[in-house]
Every structure is written in C-alpha cells, then in structure tokens.
Coordinates of C-alpha atoms and ligand atoms in Angstrom, one line a residue:
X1 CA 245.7 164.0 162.6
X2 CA 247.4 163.9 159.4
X3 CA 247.3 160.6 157.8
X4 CA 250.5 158.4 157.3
X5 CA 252.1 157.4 154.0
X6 CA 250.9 154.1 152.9
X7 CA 254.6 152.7 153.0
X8 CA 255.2 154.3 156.8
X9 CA 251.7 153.2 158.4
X10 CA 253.4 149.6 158.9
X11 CA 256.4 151.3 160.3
X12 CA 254.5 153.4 162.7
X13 CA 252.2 150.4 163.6
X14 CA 255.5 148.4 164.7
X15 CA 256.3 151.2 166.9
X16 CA 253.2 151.3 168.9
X17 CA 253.1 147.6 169.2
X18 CA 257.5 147.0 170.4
X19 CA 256.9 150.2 172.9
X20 CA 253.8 149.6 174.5
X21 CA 252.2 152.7 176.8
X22 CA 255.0 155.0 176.0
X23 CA 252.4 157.4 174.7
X24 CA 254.7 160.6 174.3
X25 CA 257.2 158.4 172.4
X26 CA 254.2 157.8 169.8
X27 CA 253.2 161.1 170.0
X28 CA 256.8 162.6 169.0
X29 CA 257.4 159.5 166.6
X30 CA 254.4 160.1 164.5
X31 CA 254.7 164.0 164.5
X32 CA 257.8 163.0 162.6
X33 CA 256.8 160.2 160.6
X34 CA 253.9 162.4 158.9
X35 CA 256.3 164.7 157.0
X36 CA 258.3 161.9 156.0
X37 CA 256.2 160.4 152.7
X38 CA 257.7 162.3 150.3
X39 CA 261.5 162.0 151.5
X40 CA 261.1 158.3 150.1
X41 CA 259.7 159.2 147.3
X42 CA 263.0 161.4 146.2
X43 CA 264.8 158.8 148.1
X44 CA 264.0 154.9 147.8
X45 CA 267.2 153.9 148.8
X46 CA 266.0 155.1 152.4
X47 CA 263.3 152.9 152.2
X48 CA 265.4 149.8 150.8
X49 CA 268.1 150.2 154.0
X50 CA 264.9 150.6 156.4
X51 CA 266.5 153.8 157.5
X52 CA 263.3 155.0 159.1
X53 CA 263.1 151.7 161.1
X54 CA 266.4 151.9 162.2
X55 CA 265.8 155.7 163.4
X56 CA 263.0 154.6 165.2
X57 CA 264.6 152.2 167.3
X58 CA 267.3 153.4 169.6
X59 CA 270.8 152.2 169.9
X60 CA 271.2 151.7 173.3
X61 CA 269.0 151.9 176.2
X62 CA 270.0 151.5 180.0
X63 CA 268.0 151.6 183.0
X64 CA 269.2 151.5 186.4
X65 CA 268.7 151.8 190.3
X66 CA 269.4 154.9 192.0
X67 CA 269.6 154.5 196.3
X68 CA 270.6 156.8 198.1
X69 CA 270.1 158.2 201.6
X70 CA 268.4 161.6 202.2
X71 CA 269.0 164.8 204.9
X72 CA 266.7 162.6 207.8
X73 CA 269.1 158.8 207.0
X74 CA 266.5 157.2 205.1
X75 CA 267.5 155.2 202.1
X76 CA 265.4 156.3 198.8
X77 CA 265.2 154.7 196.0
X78 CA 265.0 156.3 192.1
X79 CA 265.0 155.2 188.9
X80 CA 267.5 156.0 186.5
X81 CA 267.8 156.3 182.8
X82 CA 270.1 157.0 180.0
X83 CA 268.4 156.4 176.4
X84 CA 271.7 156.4 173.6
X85 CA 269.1 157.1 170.7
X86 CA 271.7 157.9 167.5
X87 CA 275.5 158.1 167.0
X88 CA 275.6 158.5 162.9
X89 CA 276.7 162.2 163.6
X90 CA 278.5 162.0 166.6
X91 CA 278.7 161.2 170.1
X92 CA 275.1 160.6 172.0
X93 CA 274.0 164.1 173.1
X94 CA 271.1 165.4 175.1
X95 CA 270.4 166.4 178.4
X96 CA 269.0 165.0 181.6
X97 CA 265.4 165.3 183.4
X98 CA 264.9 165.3 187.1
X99 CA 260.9 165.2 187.2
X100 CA 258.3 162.7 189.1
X101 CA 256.8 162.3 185.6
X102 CA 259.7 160.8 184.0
X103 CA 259.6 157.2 182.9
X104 CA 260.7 155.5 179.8
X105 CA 258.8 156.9 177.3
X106 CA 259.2 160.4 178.6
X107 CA 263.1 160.3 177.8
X108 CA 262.5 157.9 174.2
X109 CA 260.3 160.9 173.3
X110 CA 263.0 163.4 174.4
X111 CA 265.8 161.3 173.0
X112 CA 263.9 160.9 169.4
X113 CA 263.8 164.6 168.7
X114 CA 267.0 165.0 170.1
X115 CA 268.4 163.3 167.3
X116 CA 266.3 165.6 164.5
X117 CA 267.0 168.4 166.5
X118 CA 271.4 167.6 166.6
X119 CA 271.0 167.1 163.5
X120 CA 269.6 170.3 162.5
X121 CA 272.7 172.7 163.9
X122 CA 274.7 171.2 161.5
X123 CA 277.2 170.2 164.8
X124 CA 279.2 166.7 165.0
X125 CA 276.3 165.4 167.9
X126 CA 274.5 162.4 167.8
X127 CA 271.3 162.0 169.6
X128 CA 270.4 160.8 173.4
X129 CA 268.4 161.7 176.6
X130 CA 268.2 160.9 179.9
X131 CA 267.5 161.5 183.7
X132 CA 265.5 160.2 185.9
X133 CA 261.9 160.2 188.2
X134 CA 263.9 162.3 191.5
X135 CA 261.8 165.2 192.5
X136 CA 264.4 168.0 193.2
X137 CA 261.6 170.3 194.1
X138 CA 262.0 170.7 198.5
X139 CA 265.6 168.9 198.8
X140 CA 268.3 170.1 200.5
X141 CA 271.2 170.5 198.8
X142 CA 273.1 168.0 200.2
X143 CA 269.7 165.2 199.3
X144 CA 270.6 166.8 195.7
X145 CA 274.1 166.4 196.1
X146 CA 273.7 162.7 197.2
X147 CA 271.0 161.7 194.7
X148 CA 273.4 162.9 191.9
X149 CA 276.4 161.3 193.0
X150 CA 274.6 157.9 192.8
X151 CA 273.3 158.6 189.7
X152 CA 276.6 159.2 188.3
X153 CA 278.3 156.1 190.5
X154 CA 276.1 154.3 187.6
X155 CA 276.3 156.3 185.0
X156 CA 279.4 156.9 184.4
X157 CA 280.3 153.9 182.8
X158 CA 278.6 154.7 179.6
X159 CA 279.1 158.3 179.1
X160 CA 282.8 160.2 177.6
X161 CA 284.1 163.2 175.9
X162 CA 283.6 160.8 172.7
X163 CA 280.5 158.2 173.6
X164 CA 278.0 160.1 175.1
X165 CA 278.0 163.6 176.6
X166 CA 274.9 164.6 178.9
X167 CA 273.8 168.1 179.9
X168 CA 271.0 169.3 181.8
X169 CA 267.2 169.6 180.9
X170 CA 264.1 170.3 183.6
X171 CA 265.5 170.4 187.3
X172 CA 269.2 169.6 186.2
X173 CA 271.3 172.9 186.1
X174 CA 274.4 174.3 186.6
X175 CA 274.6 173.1 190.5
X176 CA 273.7 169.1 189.3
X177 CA 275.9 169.4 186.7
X178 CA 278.6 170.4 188.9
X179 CA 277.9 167.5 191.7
X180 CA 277.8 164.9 188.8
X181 CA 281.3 166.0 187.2
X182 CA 282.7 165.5 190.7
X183 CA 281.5 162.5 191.2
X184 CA 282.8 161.4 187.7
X185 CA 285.9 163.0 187.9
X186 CA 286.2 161.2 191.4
X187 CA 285.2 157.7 190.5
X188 CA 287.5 157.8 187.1
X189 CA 290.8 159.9 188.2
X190 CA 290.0 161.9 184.6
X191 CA 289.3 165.9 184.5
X192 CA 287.4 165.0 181.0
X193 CA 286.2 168.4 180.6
X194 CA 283.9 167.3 177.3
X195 CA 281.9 164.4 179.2
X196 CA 279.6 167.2 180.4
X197 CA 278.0 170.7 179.3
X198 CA 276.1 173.2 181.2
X199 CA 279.6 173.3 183.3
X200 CA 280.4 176.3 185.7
X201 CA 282.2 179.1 183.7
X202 CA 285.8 178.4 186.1
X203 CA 285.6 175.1 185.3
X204 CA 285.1 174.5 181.5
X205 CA 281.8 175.9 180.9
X206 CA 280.8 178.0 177.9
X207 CA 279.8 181.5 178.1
X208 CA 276.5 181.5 176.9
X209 CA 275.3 177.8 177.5
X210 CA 273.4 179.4 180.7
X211 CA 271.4 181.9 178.0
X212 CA 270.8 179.7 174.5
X213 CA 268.3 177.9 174.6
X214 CA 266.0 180.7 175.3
X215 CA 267.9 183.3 173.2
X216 CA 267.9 180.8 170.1
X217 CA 264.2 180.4 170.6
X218 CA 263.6 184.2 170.5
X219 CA 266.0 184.5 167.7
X220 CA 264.1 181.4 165.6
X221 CA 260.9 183.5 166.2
X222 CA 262.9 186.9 164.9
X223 CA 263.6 185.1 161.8
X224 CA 260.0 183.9 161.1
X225 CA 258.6 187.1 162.2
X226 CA 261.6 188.5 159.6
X227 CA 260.2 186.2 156.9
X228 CA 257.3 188.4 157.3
X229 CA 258.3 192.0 157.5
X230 CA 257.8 192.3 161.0
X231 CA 259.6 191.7 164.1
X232 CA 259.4 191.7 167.9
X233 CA 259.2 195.5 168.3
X234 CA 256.3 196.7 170.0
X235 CA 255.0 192.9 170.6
X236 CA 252.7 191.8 173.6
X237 CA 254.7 188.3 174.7
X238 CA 253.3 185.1 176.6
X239 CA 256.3 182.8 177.8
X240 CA 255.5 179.7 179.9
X241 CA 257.4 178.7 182.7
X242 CA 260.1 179.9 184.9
X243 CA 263.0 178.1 184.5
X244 CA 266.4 178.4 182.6
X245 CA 264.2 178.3 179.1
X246 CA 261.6 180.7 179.9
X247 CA 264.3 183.0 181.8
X248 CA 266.3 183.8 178.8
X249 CA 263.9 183.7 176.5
X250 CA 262.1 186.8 178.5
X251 CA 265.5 188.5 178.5
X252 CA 265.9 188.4 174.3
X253 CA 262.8 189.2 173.5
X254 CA 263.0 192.2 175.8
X255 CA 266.1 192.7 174.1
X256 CA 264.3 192.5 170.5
X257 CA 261.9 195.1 172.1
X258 CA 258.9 192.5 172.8
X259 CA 257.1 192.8 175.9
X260 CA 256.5 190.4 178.1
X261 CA 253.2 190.2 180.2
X262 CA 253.0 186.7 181.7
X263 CA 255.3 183.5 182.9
X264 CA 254.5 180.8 185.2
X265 CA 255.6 178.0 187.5
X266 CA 253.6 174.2 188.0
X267 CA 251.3 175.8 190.1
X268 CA 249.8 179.0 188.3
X269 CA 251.0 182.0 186.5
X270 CA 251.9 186.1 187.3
X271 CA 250.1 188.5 184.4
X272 CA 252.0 192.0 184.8
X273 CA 251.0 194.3 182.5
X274 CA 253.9 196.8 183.0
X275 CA 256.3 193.7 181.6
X276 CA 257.9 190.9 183.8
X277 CA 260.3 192.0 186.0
X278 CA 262.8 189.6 185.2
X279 CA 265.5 190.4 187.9
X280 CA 263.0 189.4 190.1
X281 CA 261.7 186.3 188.6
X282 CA 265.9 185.3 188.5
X283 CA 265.8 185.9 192.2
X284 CA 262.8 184.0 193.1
X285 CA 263.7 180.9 190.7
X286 CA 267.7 180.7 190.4
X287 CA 268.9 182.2 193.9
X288 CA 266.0 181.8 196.5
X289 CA 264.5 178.4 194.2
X290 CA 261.0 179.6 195.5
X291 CA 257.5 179.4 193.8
X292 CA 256.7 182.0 191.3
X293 CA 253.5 183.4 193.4
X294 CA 256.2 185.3 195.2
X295 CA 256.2 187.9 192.5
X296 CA 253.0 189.7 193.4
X297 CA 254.9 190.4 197.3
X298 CA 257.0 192.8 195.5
X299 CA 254.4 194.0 192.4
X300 CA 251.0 194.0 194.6
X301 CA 249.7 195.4 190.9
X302 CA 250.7 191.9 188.8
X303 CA 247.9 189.0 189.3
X304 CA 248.5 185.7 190.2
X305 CA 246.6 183.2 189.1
X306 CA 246.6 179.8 190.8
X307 CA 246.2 177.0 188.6
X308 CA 245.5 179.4 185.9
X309 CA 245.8 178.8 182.3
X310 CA 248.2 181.0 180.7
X311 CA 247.3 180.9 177.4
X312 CA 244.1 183.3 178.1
X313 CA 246.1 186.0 178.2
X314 CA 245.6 187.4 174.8
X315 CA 249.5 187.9 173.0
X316 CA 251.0 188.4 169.4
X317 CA 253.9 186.0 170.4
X318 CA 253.4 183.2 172.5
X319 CA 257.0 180.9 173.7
X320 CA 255.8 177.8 175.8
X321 CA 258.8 176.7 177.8
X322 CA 258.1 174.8 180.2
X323 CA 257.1 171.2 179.2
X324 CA 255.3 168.9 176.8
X325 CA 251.1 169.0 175.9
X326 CA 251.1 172.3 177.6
X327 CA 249.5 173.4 174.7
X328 CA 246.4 171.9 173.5
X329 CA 243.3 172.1 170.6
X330 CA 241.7 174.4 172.9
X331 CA 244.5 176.6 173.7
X332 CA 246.1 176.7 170.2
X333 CA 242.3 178.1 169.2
X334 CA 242.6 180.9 171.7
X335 CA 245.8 182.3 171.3
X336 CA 245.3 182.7 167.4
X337 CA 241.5 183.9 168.1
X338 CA 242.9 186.1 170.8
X339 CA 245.4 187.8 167.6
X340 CA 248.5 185.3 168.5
X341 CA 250.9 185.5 165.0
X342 CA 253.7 183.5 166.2
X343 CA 254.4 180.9 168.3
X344 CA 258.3 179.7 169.1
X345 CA 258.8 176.3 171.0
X346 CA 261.5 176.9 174.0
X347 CA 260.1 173.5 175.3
X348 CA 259.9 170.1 174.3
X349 CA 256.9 168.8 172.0
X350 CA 254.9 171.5 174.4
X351 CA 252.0 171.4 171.5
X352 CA 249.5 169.2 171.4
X353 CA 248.7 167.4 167.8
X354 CA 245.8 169.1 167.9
X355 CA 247.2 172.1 168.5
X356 CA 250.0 172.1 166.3
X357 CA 247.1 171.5 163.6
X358 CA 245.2 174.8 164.5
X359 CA 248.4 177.0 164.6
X360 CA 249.3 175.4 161.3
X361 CA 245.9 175.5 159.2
X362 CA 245.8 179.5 160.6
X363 CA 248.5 180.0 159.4
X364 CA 250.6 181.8 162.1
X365 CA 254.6 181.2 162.1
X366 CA 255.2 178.4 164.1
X367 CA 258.4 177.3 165.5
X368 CA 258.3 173.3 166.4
X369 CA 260.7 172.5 169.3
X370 CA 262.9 170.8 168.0
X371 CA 263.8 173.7 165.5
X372 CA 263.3 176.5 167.6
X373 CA 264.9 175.1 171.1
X374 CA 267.9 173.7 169.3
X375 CA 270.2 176.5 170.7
X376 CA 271.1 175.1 173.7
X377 CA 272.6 171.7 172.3
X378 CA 274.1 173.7 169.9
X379 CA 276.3 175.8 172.1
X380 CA 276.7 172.8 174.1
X381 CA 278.5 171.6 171.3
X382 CA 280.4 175.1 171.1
X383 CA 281.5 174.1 174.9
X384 CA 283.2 170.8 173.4
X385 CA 284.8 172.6 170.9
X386 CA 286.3 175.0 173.6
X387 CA 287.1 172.1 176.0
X388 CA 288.7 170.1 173.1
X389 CA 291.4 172.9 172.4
X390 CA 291.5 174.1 176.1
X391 CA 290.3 177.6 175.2
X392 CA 288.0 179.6 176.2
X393 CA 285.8 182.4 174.0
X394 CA 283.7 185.9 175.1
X395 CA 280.2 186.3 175.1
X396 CA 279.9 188.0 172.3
X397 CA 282.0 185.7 169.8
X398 CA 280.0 182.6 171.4
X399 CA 276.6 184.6 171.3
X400 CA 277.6 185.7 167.5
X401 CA 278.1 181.7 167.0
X402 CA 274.9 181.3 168.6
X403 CA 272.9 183.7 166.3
X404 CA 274.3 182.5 163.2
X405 CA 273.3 178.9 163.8
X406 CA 269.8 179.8 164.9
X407 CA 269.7 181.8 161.0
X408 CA 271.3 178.8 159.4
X409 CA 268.5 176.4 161.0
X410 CA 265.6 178.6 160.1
X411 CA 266.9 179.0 156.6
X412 CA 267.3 175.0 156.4
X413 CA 263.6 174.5 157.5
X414 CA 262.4 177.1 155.5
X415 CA 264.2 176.0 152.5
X416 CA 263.5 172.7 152.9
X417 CA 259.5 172.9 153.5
X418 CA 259.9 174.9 150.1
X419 CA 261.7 172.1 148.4
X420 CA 258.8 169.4 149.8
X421 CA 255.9 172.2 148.8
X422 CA 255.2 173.5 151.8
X423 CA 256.0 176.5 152.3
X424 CA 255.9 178.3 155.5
X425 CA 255.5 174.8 157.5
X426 CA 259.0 174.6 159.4
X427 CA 257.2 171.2 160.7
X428 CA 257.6 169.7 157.7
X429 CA 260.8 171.5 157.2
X430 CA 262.5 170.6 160.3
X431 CA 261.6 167.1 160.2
X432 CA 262.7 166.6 156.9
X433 CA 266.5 168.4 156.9
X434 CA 267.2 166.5 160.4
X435 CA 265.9 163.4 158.9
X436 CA 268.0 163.7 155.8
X437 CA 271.0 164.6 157.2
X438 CA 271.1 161.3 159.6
X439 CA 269.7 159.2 157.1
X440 CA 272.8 159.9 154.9
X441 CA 275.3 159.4 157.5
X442 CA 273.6 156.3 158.5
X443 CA 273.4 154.9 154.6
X444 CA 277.2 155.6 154.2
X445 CA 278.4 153.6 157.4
X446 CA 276.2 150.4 156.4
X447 CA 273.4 148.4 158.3
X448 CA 274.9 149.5 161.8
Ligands
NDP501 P1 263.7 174.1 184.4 O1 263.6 173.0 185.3 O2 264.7 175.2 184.5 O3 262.3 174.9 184.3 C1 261.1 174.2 184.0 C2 259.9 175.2 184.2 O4 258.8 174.6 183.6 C3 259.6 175.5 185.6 O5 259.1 176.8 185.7 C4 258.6 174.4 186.0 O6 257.8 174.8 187.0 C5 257.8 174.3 184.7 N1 257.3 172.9 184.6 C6 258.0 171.8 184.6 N2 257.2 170.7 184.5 C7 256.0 171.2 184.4 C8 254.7 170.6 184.3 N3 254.6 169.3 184.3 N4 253.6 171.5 184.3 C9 253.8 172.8 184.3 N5 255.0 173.4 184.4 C10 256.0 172.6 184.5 O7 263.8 173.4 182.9 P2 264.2 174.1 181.6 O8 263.9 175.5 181.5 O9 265.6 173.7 181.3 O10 263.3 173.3 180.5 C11 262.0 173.7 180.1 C12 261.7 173.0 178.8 O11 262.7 173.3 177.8 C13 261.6 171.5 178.8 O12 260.7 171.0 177.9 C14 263.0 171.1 178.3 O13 263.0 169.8 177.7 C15 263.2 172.1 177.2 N6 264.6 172.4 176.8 C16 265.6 172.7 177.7 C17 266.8 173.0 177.2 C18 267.9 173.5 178.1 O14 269.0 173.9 177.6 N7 267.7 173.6 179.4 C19 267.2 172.7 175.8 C20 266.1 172.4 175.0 C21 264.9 172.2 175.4 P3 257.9 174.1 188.5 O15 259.2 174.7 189.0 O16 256.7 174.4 189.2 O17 258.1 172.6 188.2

C-alpha cells in the first residue's frame, strides 16, 4: 500500500474510525486519498476549506424498510438504501444494487466513486448510490415487481428530475426500472421522465444507455492501447461476468476486432476458444435469465469451469465486469505473467489494492473503474438532456456522443497524471481531475 500524505493520514484515520466495518468504503476512500498529496500542495486553499473532509462525508444518507409479500403470500422483509453522496455538480446520480451482499458500506463505496467518476464526463451530475440486499436471482416476476414497488413507495420521496436521479447497477435493469417509474409515476400523479435512466426506449429511454457502459469501457481501453501504437486488432480478450457490463463490452471489442475467449457468471466461467458467442450468452442471461453453464449445451467444444478462476486464462486484454475484489495480488500477477498489456475496469473497484499495485509497477495500461466504466452515467445524463427537451436522438448521434466523452476522459486522466508526474498512471489521473473539478464547485458555493 502506498503510504498517505502526512496532512491526509488524519483525514483518513477519521474515516475509519466515524464508519466502522464498512471495509469497501475504506478500501475505495483510501485508493483515492493516496493520489491526493500533491493536489494540496498546488492547492492549500483545499486544505484550509477541509474540502477533502467534506468529500469524504456524504450529504445525505437514508435507510429504510422494505416489506413486501412474495409469489407463496409470505411477507419479506429487505433493507433499503439510498446514499446522496455529492450535489456540487448536479443532481445526486448513480445507480441501484439488488445483491445479498449489499449493506451500507457496499453502496458508500459505490456512491464515493460515483462522485469522481460524474465528475470526470464533464456532465451536470452530482454523485449518489443506492439499492438494496433483495436477491432477484429465482423470483418471479411478479416477487420483482412487488419488491420494487415498495422500494419505491419509500423512495420516492427523496428522488426528482432535479434532487436525485437513480438508474440501475447489478440485478436492476431495464424491467426494475420500468416497475419503479410506475410505481413513482402512480404514487406522485407526475410522468417526470428525468427521475430515472435506464428507461424503456417507448418510454423516455436513451438509445444507447442499454450498450455504454461496456462500449465506453472498450473504447477507454482503445485509447490506452492508442496511446501505445496498438489497438484491439488481433487481441485474445478476458471479460468477467455476464451481465449488461460484460455483454456490451464483448460486443465492442468484437467490433474493435478483439477476440473474446472467456466470460462468466457467480458460479464459474465458459472458455471458447473459437470466441464467445454472444447471441447466445444474450439469450441465456437477458431473455431466458438462466446460469451461464448453459453455454456448453449448444458449444459441446467451450469448457465450463465451475467455480473456476477466470483470470488463468492467459489474455492480452483483460475487462473485469462483474464486481468488486474480483481481482486480486495473485490474479493481477498472472494475467501480466501470462502476457496481459491492458486491463479496462467495466466493474466497480473490481481490483484489489494489491492488485492494482502489480498492474501498475508492470507497467501495463490500466483503466481504474471509475475512469473506464464512466460511460454509462454519462449517457444516463445524455437521457436527461433528451427528456428535458422532449426529444429523442439515433444511435449513432448518441453513440458519437458517447465516444467523444470516453476520448475526452482518457485525455483528462492522461493529461492530468502528466501534470502531477506520473505519467501513464490514469489512477492518479483520474482521481485527481474528478477531485478537482468538485473541489472547485464546492469552494465557490461556501462551507455547504
Ligand atoms: P448485472 O447484474 O447485469 O451483471 C452482473 C454480473 O456479474 C453477472 O454475470 C453476475 O453473475 C456477476 N456477479 C455479480 N456479483 C458477483 C459476485 N459477487 N461474484 C461473482 N460474480 C458476480 O450487473 P452490471 O453488468 O450492470 O454490473 C456489473 C459491474 O459493473 C458492477 O460492478 C457495477 O457496479 C458496474 N457498473 C455498472 C454500470 C451499469 O450501467 N450497469 C455502470 C458502471 C459500473 P450472477 O448472475 O451469477 O450473479
């Protein structure tokens, strides 16, 4: 671990002791707070306003009960939570989590980079997270359709087109978005198109929003790989997961003539030599929401492997995107042994500290999440802008819009890690342009 700035060691320390247990929320806190020394060097007046304090504490935070009653008439009982991290650039934005694992920490983590990563496509979006510890995996959809409706019977009270506008994250897509605007639209007689994103393309959703957080990931690795006169041509591919992230991240790099070998699920991953078929994997996962083992029915010549670890399989480009500490020391060590040169974050924080640390001191291009992902909140944004002048634009204006943001982040990391004197390290880079950018709003609207 890299050590902390003797002014920012107190900082940190406070941290750990106000949030007790919340382990990823240290994790993603620190991560941050080690490129940060220099910043307030350049800048003391950051330090005299306690800007870094204030960014480390979050605005709002609301936790809640969730009952509802499932397919057999028994009541359940979730947890629900909504964490309104940072509103100097705009209105809270960030998506929401349906997984067993989430607690408290889990969304402060998710809501932290949120804000580094809004920050970062340049967009009018504050930072938030939220969601809650509902296992969608085995429900009906009516059990989904209930869950979300009492989610939102509380929610809805602290989310609007200009407060707070949620989206979806793991096991929240198109179809929970679409229960929870109902439910929204029911319980406040308002058809407030820009309270959500990730909506249904009849109903004010974005072309694109489906695709861009997995296209912007492959295009954030393009640009590194750019950086170094070379590109995804010809390229053996590893993506993790099997999800909307992992999906369209397979489909770009196919697109940017990678080839893909291996994705996964929870449970193990499929290695197909001949390339993913990914018209298959949409079947399995987005129409038939069945486990990814299914592949090998149709291709008896791809493995599965239960429980497998995916980052064996020797790549060139690796993409986790599927969750956080899915990469660790031990992984990180293989993929570069194993001739990895690149490695793009679709997922959240889904590096280890460790691992981050081997990628870095080898010296491959890596792509931290909240850089590489930041795509999807981006044209989430590009849906409010279509929702707030009632229009509606083509793929290939919105993807354009897409691309161009993806270039302008990679440029501002890479610029910026320049600047600090690192060059190459878009961790440092990344961390310090959304850090900067906040930190100024934040300065000019006083101690709020
Ligand atoms: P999905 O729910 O669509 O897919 C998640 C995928 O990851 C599934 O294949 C799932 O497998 C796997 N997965 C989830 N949890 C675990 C776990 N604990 N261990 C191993 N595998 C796991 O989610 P998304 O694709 O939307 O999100 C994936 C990642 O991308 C997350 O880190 C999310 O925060 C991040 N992200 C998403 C954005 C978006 O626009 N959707 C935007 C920016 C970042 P299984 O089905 O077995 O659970």
């Amino acid at each position: 671990m890299t050590t902390l700035d003797e002014k920012i060691e107190p900082i940190y320390k406070a941290v750990l002791d106000r949030n007790p247990g919340e382990v990823e929320f240290h994790q993603a806190v620190r991560e941050v707070l080690e490129s940060l020394g220099p910043v307030l060097v350049k800048h003391p007046e950051f330090a005299h306003y306690k800007l870094i304090e204030r960014i480390c504490e979050p605005e709002r935070q609301i936790i809640f009960r969730v009952p509802w009653v499932d397919t057999h008439g028994k009541v359940q009982i979730n947890r629900g939570f909504r964490v309104e991290f940072n509103s100097a650039l705009g209105p809270y934005k960030g998506g929401l989590r349906f997984h067993p694992s989430v607690y408290l920490g889990i969304i402060k983590f998710l809501g932290f980079e949120q804000v580094f990563k809004n920050s970062l496509t340049g967009m009018p979006i504050g930072g938030g997270k939220g969601g809650s510890d509902f296992d969608p995996k085995g429900k009906t959809d009516g059990d989904i359709m209930r869950f979300c409706q009492s989610f939102m019977s509380e929610l809805y009270r602290h989310i609007g087109e200009h407060t707070d506008v949620p989206a979806g994250d793991i096991g929240v897509g198109g179809r929970e978005i679409g229960f929870m605007f109902g439910q929204y639209k029911r319980i406040t007689n308002r058809w407030e198109a820009g309270v959500l994103t990730g909506k249904g393309l009849n109903w004010g959703g974005s072309l694109v929003r489906t695709e861009a957080t997995g296209y912007g990931a492959a295009y954030f690795v393009d640009e590194m790989l750019k950086v170094r006169k070379d590109s995804f041509d010809g390229k053996t591919c590893v993506v993790s997961g099997s999800g909307n992230v992992a999906i369209y991240t397979i489909e770009k790099i196919n697109q940017l003539g990678g080839k893909v070998v291996a994705c996964s699920d929870s449970a193990g991953y499929i290695y197909d030599e001949k390339g993913i078929d990914l018209e298959l994997v949409q079947q399995i996962k987005e129409i038939e929401r069945r486990r990814i083992n299914v592949y090998t029915e149709k291709h008896k010549h791809a493995k599965y492997v239960a429980g497998g670890n995916i980052w064996e399989i020797p790549c060139q480009v690796a993409m986790p995107s599927a969750t956080q500490n899915e990469i660790n020391g031990k992984d990180a060590a293989m993929l570069v042994k194993n001739g990895c040169i690149a490695v793009g974050e679709g997922a959240n924080m889904p590096t280890t500290p460790e691992g981050v640390k081997v990628f870095l001191d080898a010296g491959i291009a890596y792509g931290p999440g909240k850089a590489a992902n930041a795509g999807g909140v981006a044209t989430s944004a590009l849906e409010m802008q279509q929702n707030a002048c009632r229009d509606s634009w083509d793929f290939a204006y919105t993807e354009d819009r897409l691309h161009k943001i993806m270039q302008n982040i990679h440029k501002d990391c890479y610029e910026t890690a320049e600047e600090y004197g690192a060059p190459g390290n878009y961790v440092i880079g990344a961390n310090i342009a959304g850090f900067i950018k906040v930190s100024r709003a934040m300065l000019a609207m006083g101690v709020v």
